[in-house]
mmCIF file of C-alpha atoms in Angstrom:
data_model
loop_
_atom_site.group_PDB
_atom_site.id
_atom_site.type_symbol
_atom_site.label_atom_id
_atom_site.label_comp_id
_atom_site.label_asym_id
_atom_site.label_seq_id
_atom_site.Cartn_x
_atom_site.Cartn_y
_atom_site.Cartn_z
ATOM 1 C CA UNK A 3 140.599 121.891 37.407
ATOM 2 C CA UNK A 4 138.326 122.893 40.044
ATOM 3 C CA UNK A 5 138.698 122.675 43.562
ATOM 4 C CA UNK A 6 136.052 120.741 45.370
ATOM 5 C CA UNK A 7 135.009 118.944 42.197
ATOM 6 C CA UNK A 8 134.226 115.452 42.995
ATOM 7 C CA UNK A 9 132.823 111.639 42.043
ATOM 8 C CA UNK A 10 130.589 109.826 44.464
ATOM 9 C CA UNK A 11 131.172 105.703 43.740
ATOM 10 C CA UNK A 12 127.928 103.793 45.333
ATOM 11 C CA UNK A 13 128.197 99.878 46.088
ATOM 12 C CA UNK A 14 125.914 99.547 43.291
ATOM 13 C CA UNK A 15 128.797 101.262 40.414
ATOM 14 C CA UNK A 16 126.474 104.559 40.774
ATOM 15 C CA UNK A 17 128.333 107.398 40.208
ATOM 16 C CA UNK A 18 127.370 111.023 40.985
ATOM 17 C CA UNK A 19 129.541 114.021 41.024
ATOM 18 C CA UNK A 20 130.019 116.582 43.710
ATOM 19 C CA UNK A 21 130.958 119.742 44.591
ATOM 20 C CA UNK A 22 132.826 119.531 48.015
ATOM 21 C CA UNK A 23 133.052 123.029 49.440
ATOM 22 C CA UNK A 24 133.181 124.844 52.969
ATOM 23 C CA UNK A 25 131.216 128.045 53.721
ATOM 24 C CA UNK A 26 131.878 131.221 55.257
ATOM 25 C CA UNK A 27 130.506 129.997 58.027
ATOM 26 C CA UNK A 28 133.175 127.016 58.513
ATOM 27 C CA UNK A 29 130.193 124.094 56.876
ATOM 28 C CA UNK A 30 131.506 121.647 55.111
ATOM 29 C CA UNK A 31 128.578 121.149 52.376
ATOM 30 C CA UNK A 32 128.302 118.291 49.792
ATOM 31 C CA UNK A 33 126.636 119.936 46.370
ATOM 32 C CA UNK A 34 125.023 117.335 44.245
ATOM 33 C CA UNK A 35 125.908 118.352 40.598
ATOM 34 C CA UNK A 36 124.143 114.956 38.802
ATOM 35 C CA UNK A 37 124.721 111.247 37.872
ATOM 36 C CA UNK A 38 127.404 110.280 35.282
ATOM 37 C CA UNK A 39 125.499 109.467 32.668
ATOM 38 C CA UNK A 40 122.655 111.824 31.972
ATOM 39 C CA UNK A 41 126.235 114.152 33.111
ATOM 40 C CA UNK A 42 129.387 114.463 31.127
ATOM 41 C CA UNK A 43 132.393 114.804 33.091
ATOM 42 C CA UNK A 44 133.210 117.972 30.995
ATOM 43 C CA UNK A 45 129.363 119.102 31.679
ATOM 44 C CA UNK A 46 129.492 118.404 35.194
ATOM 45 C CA UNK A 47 132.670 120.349 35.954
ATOM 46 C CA UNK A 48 131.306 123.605 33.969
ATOM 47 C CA UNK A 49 128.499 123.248 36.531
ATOM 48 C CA UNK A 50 131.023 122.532 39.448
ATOM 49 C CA UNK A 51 132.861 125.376 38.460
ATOM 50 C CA UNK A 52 129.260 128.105 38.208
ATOM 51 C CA UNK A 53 128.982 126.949 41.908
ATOM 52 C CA UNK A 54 132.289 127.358 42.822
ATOM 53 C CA UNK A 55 132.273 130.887 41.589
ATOM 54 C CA UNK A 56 129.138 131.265 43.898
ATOM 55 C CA UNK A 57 130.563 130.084 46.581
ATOM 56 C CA UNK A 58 133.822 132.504 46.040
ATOM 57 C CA UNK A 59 131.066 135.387 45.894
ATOM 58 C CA UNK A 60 130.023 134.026 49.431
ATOM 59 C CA UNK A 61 126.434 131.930 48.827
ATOM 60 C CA UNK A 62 125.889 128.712 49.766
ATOM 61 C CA UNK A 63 124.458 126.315 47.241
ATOM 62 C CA UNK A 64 123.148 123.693 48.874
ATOM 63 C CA UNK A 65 121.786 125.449 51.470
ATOM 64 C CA UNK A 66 120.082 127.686 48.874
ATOM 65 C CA UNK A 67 118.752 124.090 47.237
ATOM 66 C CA UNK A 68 117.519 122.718 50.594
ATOM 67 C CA UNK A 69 115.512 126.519 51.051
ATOM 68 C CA UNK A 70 114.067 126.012 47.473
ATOM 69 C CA UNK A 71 112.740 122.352 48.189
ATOM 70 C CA UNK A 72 110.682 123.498 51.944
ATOM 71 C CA UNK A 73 109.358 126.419 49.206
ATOM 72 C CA UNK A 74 108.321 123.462 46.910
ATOM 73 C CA UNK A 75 106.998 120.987 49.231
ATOM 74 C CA UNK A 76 105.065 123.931 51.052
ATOM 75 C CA UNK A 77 103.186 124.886 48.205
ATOM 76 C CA UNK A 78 102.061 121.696 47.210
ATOM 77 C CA UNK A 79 101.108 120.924 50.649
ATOM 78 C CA UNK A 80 98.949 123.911 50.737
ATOM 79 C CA UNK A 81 97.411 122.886 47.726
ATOM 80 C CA UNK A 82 96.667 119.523 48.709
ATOM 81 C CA UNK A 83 94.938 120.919 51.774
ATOM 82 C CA UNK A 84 91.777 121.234 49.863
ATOM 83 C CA UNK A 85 88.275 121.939 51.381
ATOM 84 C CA UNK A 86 87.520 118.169 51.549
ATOM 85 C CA UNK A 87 90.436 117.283 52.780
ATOM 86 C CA UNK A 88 89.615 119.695 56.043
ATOM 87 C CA UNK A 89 85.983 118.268 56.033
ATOM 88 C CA UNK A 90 87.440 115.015 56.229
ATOM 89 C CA UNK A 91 89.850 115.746 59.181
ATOM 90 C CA UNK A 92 86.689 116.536 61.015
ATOM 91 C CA UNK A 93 85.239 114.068 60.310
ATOM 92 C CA UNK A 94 88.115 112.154 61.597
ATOM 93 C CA UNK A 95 88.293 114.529 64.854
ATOM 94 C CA UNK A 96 84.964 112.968 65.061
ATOM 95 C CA UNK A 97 85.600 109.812 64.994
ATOM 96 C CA UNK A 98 88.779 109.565 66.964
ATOM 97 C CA UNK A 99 86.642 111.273 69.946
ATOM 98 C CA UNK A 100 84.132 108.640 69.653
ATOM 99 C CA UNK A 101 81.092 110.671 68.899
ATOM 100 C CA UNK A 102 78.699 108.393 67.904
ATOM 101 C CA UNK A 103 77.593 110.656 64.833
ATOM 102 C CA UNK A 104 80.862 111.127 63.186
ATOM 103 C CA UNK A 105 79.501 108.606 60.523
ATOM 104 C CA UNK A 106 76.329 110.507 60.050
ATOM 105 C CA UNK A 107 78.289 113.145 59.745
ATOM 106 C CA UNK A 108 80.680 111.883 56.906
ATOM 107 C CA UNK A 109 77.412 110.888 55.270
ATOM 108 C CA UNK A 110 75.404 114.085 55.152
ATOM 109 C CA UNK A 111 78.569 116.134 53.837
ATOM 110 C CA UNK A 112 79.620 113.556 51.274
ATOM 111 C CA UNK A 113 75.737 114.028 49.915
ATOM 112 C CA UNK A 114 75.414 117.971 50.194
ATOM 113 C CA UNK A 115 79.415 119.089 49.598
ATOM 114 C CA UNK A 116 81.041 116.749 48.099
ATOM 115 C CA UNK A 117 78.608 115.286 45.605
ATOM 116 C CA UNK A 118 76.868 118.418 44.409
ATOM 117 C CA UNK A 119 80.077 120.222 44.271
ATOM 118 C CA UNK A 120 82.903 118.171 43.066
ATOM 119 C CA UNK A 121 84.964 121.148 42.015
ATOM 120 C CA UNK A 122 84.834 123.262 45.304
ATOM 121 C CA UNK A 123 85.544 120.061 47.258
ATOM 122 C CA UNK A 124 88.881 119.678 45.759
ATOM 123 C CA UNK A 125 89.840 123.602 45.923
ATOM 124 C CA UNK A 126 92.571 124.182 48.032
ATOM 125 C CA UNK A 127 90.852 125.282 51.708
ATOM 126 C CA UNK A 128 92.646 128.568 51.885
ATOM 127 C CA UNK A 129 91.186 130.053 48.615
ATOM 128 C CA UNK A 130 87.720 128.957 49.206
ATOM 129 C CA UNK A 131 85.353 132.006 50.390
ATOM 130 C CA UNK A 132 82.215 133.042 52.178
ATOM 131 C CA UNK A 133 80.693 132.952 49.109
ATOM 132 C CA UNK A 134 81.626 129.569 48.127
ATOM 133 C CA UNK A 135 80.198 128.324 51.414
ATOM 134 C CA UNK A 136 77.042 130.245 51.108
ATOM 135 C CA UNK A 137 76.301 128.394 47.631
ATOM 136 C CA UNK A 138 76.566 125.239 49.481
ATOM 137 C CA UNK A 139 73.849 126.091 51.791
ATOM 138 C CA UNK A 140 72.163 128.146 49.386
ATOM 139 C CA UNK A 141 71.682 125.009 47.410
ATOM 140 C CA UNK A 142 69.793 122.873 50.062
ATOM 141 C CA UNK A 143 67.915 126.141 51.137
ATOM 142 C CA UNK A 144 66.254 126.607 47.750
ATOM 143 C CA UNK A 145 65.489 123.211 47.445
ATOM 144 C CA UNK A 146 63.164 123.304 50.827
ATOM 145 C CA UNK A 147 65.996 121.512 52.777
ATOM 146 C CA UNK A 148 66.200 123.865 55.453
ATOM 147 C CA UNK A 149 66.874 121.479 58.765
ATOM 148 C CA UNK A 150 69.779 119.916 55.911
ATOM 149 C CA UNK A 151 70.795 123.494 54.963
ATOM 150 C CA UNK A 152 71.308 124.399 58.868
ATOM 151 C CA UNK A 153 73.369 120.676 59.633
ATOM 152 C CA UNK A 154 75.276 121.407 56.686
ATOM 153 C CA UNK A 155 76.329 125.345 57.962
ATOM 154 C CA UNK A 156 76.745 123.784 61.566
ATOM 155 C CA UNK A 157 78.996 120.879 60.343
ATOM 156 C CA UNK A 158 81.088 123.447 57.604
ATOM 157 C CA UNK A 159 81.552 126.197 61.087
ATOM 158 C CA UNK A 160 82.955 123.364 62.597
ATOM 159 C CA UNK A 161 85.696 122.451 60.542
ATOM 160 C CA UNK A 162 86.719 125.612 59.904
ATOM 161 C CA UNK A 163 86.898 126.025 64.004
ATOM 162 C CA UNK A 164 88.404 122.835 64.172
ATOM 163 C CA UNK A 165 91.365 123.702 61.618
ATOM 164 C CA UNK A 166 92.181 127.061 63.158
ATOM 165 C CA UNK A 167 92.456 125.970 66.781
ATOM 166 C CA UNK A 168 94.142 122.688 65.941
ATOM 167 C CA UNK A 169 97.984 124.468 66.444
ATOM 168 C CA UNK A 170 98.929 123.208 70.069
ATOM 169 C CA UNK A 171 96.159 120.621 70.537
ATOM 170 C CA UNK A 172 97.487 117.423 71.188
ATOM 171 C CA UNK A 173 94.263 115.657 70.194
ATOM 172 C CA UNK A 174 93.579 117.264 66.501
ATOM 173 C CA UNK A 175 97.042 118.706 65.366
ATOM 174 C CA UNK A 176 98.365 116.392 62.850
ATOM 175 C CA UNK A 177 94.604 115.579 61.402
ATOM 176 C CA UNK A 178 94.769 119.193 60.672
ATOM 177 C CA UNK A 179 98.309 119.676 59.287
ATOM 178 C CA UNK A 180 98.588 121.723 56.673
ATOM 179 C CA UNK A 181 95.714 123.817 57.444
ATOM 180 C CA UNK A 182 97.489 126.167 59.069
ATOM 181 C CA UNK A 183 97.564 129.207 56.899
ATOM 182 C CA UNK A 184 93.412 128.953 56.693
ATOM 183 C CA UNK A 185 91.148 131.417 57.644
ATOM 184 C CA UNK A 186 88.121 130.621 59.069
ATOM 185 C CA UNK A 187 85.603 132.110 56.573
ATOM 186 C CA UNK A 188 83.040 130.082 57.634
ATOM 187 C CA UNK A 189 82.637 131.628 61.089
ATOM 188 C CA UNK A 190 80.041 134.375 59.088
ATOM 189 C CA UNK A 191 78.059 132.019 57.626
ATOM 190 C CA UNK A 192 74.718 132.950 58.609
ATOM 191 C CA UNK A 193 71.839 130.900 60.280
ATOM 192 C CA UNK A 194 68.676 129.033 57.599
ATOM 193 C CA UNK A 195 65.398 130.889 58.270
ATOM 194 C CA UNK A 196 62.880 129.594 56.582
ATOM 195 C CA UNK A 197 59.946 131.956 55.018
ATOM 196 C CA UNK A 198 57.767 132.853 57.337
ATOM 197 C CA UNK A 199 60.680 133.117 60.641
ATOM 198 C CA UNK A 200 59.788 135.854 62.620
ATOM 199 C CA UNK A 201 62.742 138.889 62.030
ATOM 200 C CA UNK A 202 63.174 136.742 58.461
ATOM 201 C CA UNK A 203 64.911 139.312 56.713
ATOM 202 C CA UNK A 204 67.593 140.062 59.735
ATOM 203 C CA UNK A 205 70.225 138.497 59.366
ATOM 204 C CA UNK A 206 71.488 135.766 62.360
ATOM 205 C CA UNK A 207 74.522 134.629 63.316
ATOM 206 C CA UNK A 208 76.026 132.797 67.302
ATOM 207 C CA UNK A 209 77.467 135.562 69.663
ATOM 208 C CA UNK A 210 81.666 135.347 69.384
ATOM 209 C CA UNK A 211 82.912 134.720 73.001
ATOM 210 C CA UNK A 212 84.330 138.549 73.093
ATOM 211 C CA UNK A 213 80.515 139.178 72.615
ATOM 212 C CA UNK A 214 79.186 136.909 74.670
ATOM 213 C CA UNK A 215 81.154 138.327 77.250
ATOM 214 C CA UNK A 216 80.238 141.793 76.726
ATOM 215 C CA UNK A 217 77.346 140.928 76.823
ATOM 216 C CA UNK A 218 77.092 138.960 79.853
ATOM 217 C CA UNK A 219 78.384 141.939 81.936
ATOM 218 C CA UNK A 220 75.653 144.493 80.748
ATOM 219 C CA UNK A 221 73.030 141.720 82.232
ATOM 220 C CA UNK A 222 74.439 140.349 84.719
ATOM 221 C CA UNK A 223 73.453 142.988 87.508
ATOM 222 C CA UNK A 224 69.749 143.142 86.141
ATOM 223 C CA UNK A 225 67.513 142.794 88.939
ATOM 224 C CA UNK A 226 64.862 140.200 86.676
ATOM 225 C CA UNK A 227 66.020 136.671 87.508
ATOM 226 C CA UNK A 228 65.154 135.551 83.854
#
């Protein structure tokens, strides 16, 4: 005998068995074991009586169960939150805003991300690096693309932005679910200069607002107008 050990009888003639138990904390909780069938009954109550003993010790199976299965459904959400799949929600931040080149857009990162690199594209967002990026760029850059090289960095520093300040915006939050726990490692990608760019060996890069800022307040009280 054990003491909470029960059957389940659906409409259907489905039976699963039970452990019926209360926790410390006065819950009444309702432990699936398994279905008769793939179950003995003697199997089943060996289980039922493992979690009873658990429960004596003061744990609470199911809500131990319910803990592991968030665990489980997080990770695979983080993997399926793959660099295209952030490229595509901004694309679709695009398109919901009604820019007129959100399907340019789609169209030029289709042919230099996710054609040329199939692999990357379906690499989980949060373990893709600087480096990774850079290749993508790199690509176009070497091939003489430049103006496609810069589009491409422009439209990659965008998502990226896109994915970290979604949290709280009503307008791109659930396009950007599951991003999250992303960094945004594109924000370093540098600007394309083509040979022959004046300062071509320094690298370039867009002033962060805390910069900006800064920088604004040294200049501001210079006396040339320009």
């Amino acid at each position: 005998f054990v003491r909470g050990f029960a059957v389940r009888v659906t409409a259907a003639g489905r039976k699963t068995f039970l452990l019926v138990y209360v926790t410390d904390e006065g819950r009444e909780r309702r432990q699936k074991i398994g279905d008769f069938g793939p179950l003995t009954v003697s199997a089943a109550r060996d289980m039922a009586r493992t979690l009873r003993n658990k429960v004596a010790s003061g744990a609470d199976p199911f809500a131990e169960q319910r803990e592991r299965r968030a665990e489980a459904d997080a990770a695979r959400t983080k993997d399926a939150a793959t660099l295209g799949g952030l490229l595509g929600a901004y694309v679709a931040l695009l398109k919901r805003k009604g820019k007129a080149t959100a399907g340019k857009v789609e169209g030029e990162i289709e042919r230099t991300v996710r054609v040329p690199f199939k692999t990357l594209w379906k690499a989980p967002a949060a373990s893709v690096t600087l480096d990774d990026l850079t290749r993508i760029t790199a690509k176009l850059a070497r091939a003489g693309k430049w103006r496609q090289a810069e589009k491409t960095r422009s439209y990659l520093r965008a998502a990226y932005t896109a994915a970290v300040s979604a949290r709280g915006n009503t307008t791109a939050a659930d396009l950007f679910e599951g991003f999250e726990h992303v960094e945004n490692v594109a924000r370093d990608l540098a600007t394309i200069d083509r040979p022959g760019d004046i300062n071509e060996a320094r690298p370039k890069r867009a002033l962060s607002q805390g910069e900006l800022a800064a920088y604004w307040q040294r200049i501001k009280d210079m006396p040339a107008p320009h």
